[in-house]
PDB file of C-alpha atoms and ligand atoms in Angstrom:
ATOM      1  CA  MET A  22      -0.040  -0.033   0.166  1.00 92.00           C
ATOM      2  CA  LYS A  23       0.912   3.587  -0.288  1.00 90.00           C
ATOM      3  CA  VAL A  24      -0.336   6.907   0.219  1.00 92.00           C
ATOM      4  CA  VAL A  25       0.468  10.107  -1.084  1.00 92.00           C
ATOM      5  CA  THR A  26      -1.019  13.005   1.328  1.00 94.00           C
ATOM      6  CA  ALA A  27      -2.143  15.965  -0.160  1.00 93.00           C
ATOM      7  CA  LYS A  28       0.753  18.136   0.735  1.00 94.00           C
ATOM      8  CA  ASP A  29       2.476  15.692  -1.356  1.00 93.00           C
ATOM      9  CA  MET A  30       0.294  16.154  -4.357  1.00 93.00           C
ATOM     10  CA  GLN A  31       2.303  18.093  -7.166  1.00 92.00           C
ATOM     11  CA  THR A  32       0.437  20.923  -7.938  1.00 94.00           C
ATOM     12  CA  GLY A  33       0.348  23.920 -10.795  1.00 95.00           C
ATOM     13  CA  PRO A  34      -1.154  25.898 -13.580  1.00 97.00           C
ATOM     14  CA  GLY A  35      -1.742  24.000 -16.701  1.00 94.00           C
ATOM     15  CA  PRO A  36       0.912  24.638 -19.313  1.00 93.00           C
ATOM     16  CA  GLU A  37      -0.281  27.226 -22.025  1.00 92.00           C
ATOM     17  CA  ASN A  38       0.552  24.491 -24.596  1.00 94.00           C
ATOM     18  CA  TRP A  39      -1.552  22.111 -23.555  1.00 96.00           C
ATOM     19  CA  PHE A  40      -4.759  24.488 -22.194  1.00 97.00           C
ATOM     20  CA  THR A  41      -6.631  27.382 -23.285  1.00 98.00           C
ATOM     21  CA  GLY A  42      -7.627  29.481 -20.421  1.00 98.00           C
ATOM     22  CA  ALA A  43      -6.857  29.100 -16.447  1.00 98.00           C
ATOM     23  CA  VAL A  44      -6.415  25.288 -15.242  1.00 98.00           C
ATOM     24  CA  TRP A  45      -4.779  24.245 -12.404  1.00 98.00           C
ATOM     25  CA  ARG A  46      -3.753  20.469 -11.693  1.00 95.00           C
ATOM     26  CA  ASP A  47      -3.036  18.151  -8.600  1.00 95.00           C
ATOM     27  CA  SER A  48      -0.627  15.393  -9.871  1.00 92.00           C
ATOM     28  CA  ALA A  49       0.057  12.210  -8.055  1.00 90.00           C
ATOM     29  CA  PRO A  50       3.963  12.155  -8.138  1.00 88.00           C
ATOM     30  CA  THR A  51       4.876   9.697 -10.795  1.00 83.00           C
ATOM     31  CA  SER A  52       7.409   7.878  -8.234  1.00 83.00           C
ATOM     32  CA  ALA A  53       3.944   6.441  -6.333  1.00 82.00           C
ATOM     33  CA  SER A  54       2.646   5.152  -9.795  1.00 81.00           C
ATOM     34  CA  PRO A  55       4.666   5.153 -12.687  1.00 82.00           C
ATOM     35  CA  ASP A  56       2.397   3.254 -15.065  1.00 87.00           C
ATOM     36  CA  VAL A  57      -0.683   5.459 -14.406  1.00 89.00           C
ATOM     37  CA  ALA A  58      -1.018   9.050 -14.409  1.00 89.00           C
ATOM     38  CA  VAL A  59      -3.679  10.645 -11.847  1.00 91.00           C
ATOM     39  CA  ASN A  60      -4.436  14.046 -11.622  1.00 93.00           C
ATOM     40  CA  ARG A  61      -7.403  16.402 -10.271  1.00 96.00           C
ATOM     41  CA  VAL A  62      -8.103  19.073 -12.793  1.00 97.00           C
ATOM     42  CA  LEU A  63      -9.874  22.186 -12.178  1.00 98.00           C
ATOM     43  CA  PHE A  64     -10.608  24.553 -15.367  1.00 98.00           C
ATOM     44  CA  GLU A  65     -12.139  28.210 -15.235  1.00 98.00           C
ATOM     45  CA  PRO A  66     -15.287  28.717 -17.193  1.00 98.00           C
ATOM     46  CA  GLY A  67     -14.779  28.553 -20.540  1.00 98.00           C
ATOM     47  CA  ALA A  68     -11.220  26.598 -20.305  1.00 98.00           C
ATOM     48  CA  ARG A  69     -10.890  23.491 -22.145  1.00 98.00           C
ATOM     49  CA  THR A  70      -7.672  21.314 -23.354  1.00 98.00           C
ATOM     50  CA  HIS A  71      -6.067  21.612 -26.728  1.00 98.00           C
ATOM     51  CA  TRP A  72      -6.765  18.686 -28.750  1.00 98.00           C
ATOM     52  CA  HIS A  73      -5.311  15.432 -27.810  1.00 97.00           C
ATOM     53  CA  THR A  74      -5.044  11.639 -27.899  1.00 96.00           C
ATOM     54  CA  HIS A  75      -4.247   9.292 -25.432  1.00 93.00           C
ATOM     55  CA  PRO A  76      -2.556   5.959 -26.090  1.00 91.00           C
ATOM     56  CA  GLU A  77      -4.237   3.572 -24.069  1.00 92.00           C
ATOM     57  CA  GLY A  78      -7.438   5.768 -23.718  1.00 94.00           C
ATOM     58  CA  GLN A  79      -8.984   7.737 -20.554  1.00 96.00           C
ATOM     59  CA  ILE A  80     -11.295   7.931 -17.689  1.00 97.00           C
ATOM     60  CA  LEU A  81     -12.714  11.398 -16.426  1.00 98.00           C
ATOM     61  CA  TYR A  82     -14.615  11.519 -13.503  1.00 98.00           C
ATOM     62  CA  ILE A  83     -16.956  14.776 -13.182  1.00 98.00           C
ATOM     63  CA  ILE A  84     -16.048  15.993  -9.374  1.00 98.00           C
ATOM     64  CA  THR A  85     -17.490  19.313  -9.250  1.00 98.00           C
ATOM     65  CA  GLY A  86     -19.525  21.560 -12.355  1.00 98.00           C
ATOM     66  CA  THR A  87     -20.159  20.632 -15.777  1.00 98.00           C
ATOM     67  CA  CYS A  88     -17.516  19.021 -18.250  1.00 98.00           C
ATOM     68  CA  ARG A  89     -18.022  19.791 -21.793  1.00 98.00           C
ATOM     69  CA  ALA A  90     -16.009  17.379 -24.314  1.00 98.00           C
ATOM     70  CA  ALA A  91     -15.791  16.046 -27.966  1.00 98.00           C
ATOM     71  CA  ARG A  92     -14.188  13.918 -30.138  1.00 97.00           C
ATOM     72  CA  GLU A  93     -13.046  14.402 -33.337  1.00 97.00           C
ATOM     73  CA  GLY A  94     -16.135  14.892 -35.963  1.00 95.00           C
ATOM     74  CA  GLU A  95     -19.027  15.167 -33.282  1.00 96.00           C
ATOM     75  CA  PRO A  96     -20.586  18.223 -31.434  1.00 96.00           C
ATOM     76  CA  PRO A  97     -19.853  18.771 -27.384  1.00 98.00           C
ATOM     77  CA  VAL A  98     -21.397  16.987 -25.101  1.00 98.00           C
ATOM     78  CA  GLU A  99     -21.973  18.333 -21.700  1.00 98.00           C
ATOM     79  CA  VAL A 100     -21.747  15.611 -18.691  1.00 98.00           C
ATOM     80  CA  GLU A 101     -22.906  17.068 -15.008  1.00 98.00           C
ATOM     81  CA  ALA A 102     -20.814  16.194 -11.491  1.00 98.00           C
ATOM     82  CA  GLY A 103     -20.758  12.597 -10.739  1.00 98.00           C
ATOM     83  CA  GLY A 104     -20.960  11.391 -14.302  1.00 98.00           C
ATOM     84  CA  VAL A 105     -17.741   9.646 -15.948  1.00 98.00           C
ATOM     85  CA  VAL A 106     -16.749   9.416 -19.584  1.00 98.00           C
ATOM     86  CA  TYR A 107     -14.317   7.358 -21.399  1.00 98.00           C
ATOM     87  CA  PHE A 108     -12.392   8.042 -24.443  1.00 97.00           C
ATOM     88  CA  ALA A 109     -10.780   4.900 -26.040  1.00 96.00           C
ATOM     89  CA  PRO A 110      -7.374   4.709 -27.331  1.00 95.00           C
ATOM     90  CA  ASP A 111      -6.009   7.314 -29.702  1.00 95.00           C
ATOM     91  CA  GLU A 112      -9.639   8.880 -29.903  1.00 97.00           C
ATOM     92  CA  LYS A 113      -8.597  12.597 -30.705  1.00 98.00           C
ATOM     93  CA  HIS A 114     -10.908  14.821 -28.496  1.00 98.00           C
ATOM     94  CA  TRP A 115     -10.789  17.651 -25.622  1.00 98.00           C
ATOM     95  CA  HIS A 116     -12.370  18.371 -22.433  1.00 98.00           C
ATOM     96  CA  GLY A 117     -12.860  21.327 -20.318  1.00 98.00           C
ATOM     97  CA  ALA A 118     -15.723  23.496 -18.302  1.00 98.00           C
ATOM     98  CA  THR A 119     -18.803  24.816 -19.990  1.00 98.00           C
ATOM     99  CA  SER A 120     -18.673  28.504 -20.284  1.00 96.00           C
ATOM    100  CA  ASP A 121     -20.362  29.591 -17.132  1.00 95.00           C
ATOM    101  CA  THR A 122     -19.465  27.448 -14.672  1.00 95.00           C
ATOM    102  CA  TYR A 123     -15.918  25.864 -13.373  1.00 97.00           C
ATOM    103  CA  MET A 124     -15.270  22.415 -13.695  1.00 98.00           C
ATOM    104  CA  VAL A 125     -13.521  19.361 -12.021  1.00 98.00           C
ATOM    105  CA  HIS A 126     -12.351  16.127 -12.763  1.00 98.00           C
ATOM    106  CA  MET A 127     -10.500  13.486 -12.204  1.00 97.00           C
ATOM    107  CA  ALA A 128      -8.368  12.341 -14.962  1.00 96.00           C
ATOM    108  CA  ILE A 129      -6.857   8.407 -15.392  1.00 95.00           C
ATOM    109  CA  ASN A 130      -5.023   6.989 -17.809  1.00 92.00           C
ATOM    110  CA  VAL A 131      -2.126   4.645 -18.404  1.00 89.00           C
ATOM    111  CA  ALA A 132       1.186   6.570 -18.510  1.00 82.00           C
ATOM    112  CA  THR A 133       3.010   5.911 -21.870  1.00 70.00           C
ATOM    113  CA  THR A 134       4.941   8.592 -22.716  1.00 61.00           C
ATOM    114  CA  THR A 135       6.943  11.256 -21.063  1.00 58.00           C
ATOM    115  CA  ASP A 136       3.549  13.727 -20.951  1.00 62.00           C
ATOM    116  CA  GLY A 137       2.013  11.023 -18.579  1.00 67.00           C
ATOM    117  CA  GLY A 138       0.072   9.466 -21.511  1.00 81.00           C
ATOM    118  CA  THR A 139      -1.118  12.234 -23.638  1.00 90.00           C
ATOM    119  CA  ASP A 140      -0.441  13.340 -26.763  1.00 91.00           C
ATOM    120  CA  TRP A 141      -0.644  16.933 -27.586  1.00 93.00           C
ATOM    121  CA  MET A 142      -2.446  18.907 -30.612  1.00 96.00           C
ATOM    122  CA  GLU A 143      -3.516  22.078 -31.876  1.00 97.00           C
ATOM    123  CA  PRO A 144      -5.833  24.297 -29.597  1.00 98.00           C
ATOM    124  CA  VAL A 145      -9.657  24.044 -29.926  1.00 98.00           C
ATOM    125  CA  VAL A 146     -10.940  26.911 -31.486  1.00 97.00           C
ATOM    126  CA  ASP A 147     -14.119  29.057 -30.087  1.00 97.00           C
ATOM    127  CA  GLU A 148     -16.398  27.630 -33.027  1.00 96.00           C
ATOM    128  CA  GLU A 149     -15.379  23.997 -31.788  1.00 97.00           C
ATOM    129  CA  TYR A 150     -15.845  25.057 -28.244  1.00 98.00           C
ATOM    130  CA  ALA A 151     -19.514  26.000 -29.070  1.00 96.00           C
ATOM    131  CA  GLY A 152     -20.280  23.212 -31.590  1.00 93.00           C
ATOM    132  CA  GLU A 153     -20.481  25.728 -34.527  1.00 88.00           C
TER     133      GLU A 153
HETATM  134 MN1   MN B   5      -8.210  13.489 -22.494  1.00 97.72          MN
END
């Protein structure tokens, strides 16, 4: 058994080349779990990830607010707190807050790359975020 206490979580702002808008992450240290990335992520209203894929897929557990998410070629959907979103391996997608609520999710994915199991791509432009 391993325990990572709250004070040992690694907290910091989301990098600008991964996110649009203000995002904060609490990451479990990779030394505790080298094969699985565990992150709690807070998005301000309107904030979202860039387009990206996860080689082994990803699970999001929505904790607070409403998540707005889409996969390539489909309009965004909204998932309220308490819901779970699954992304298949290599499914191109994005996720973030709605425009009028902040949102917190747990993100869990197999850590296959140096970026913790995520291949980052281009920003989600406003029209894509709005589903236009
Ligand atoms: Mn993702």
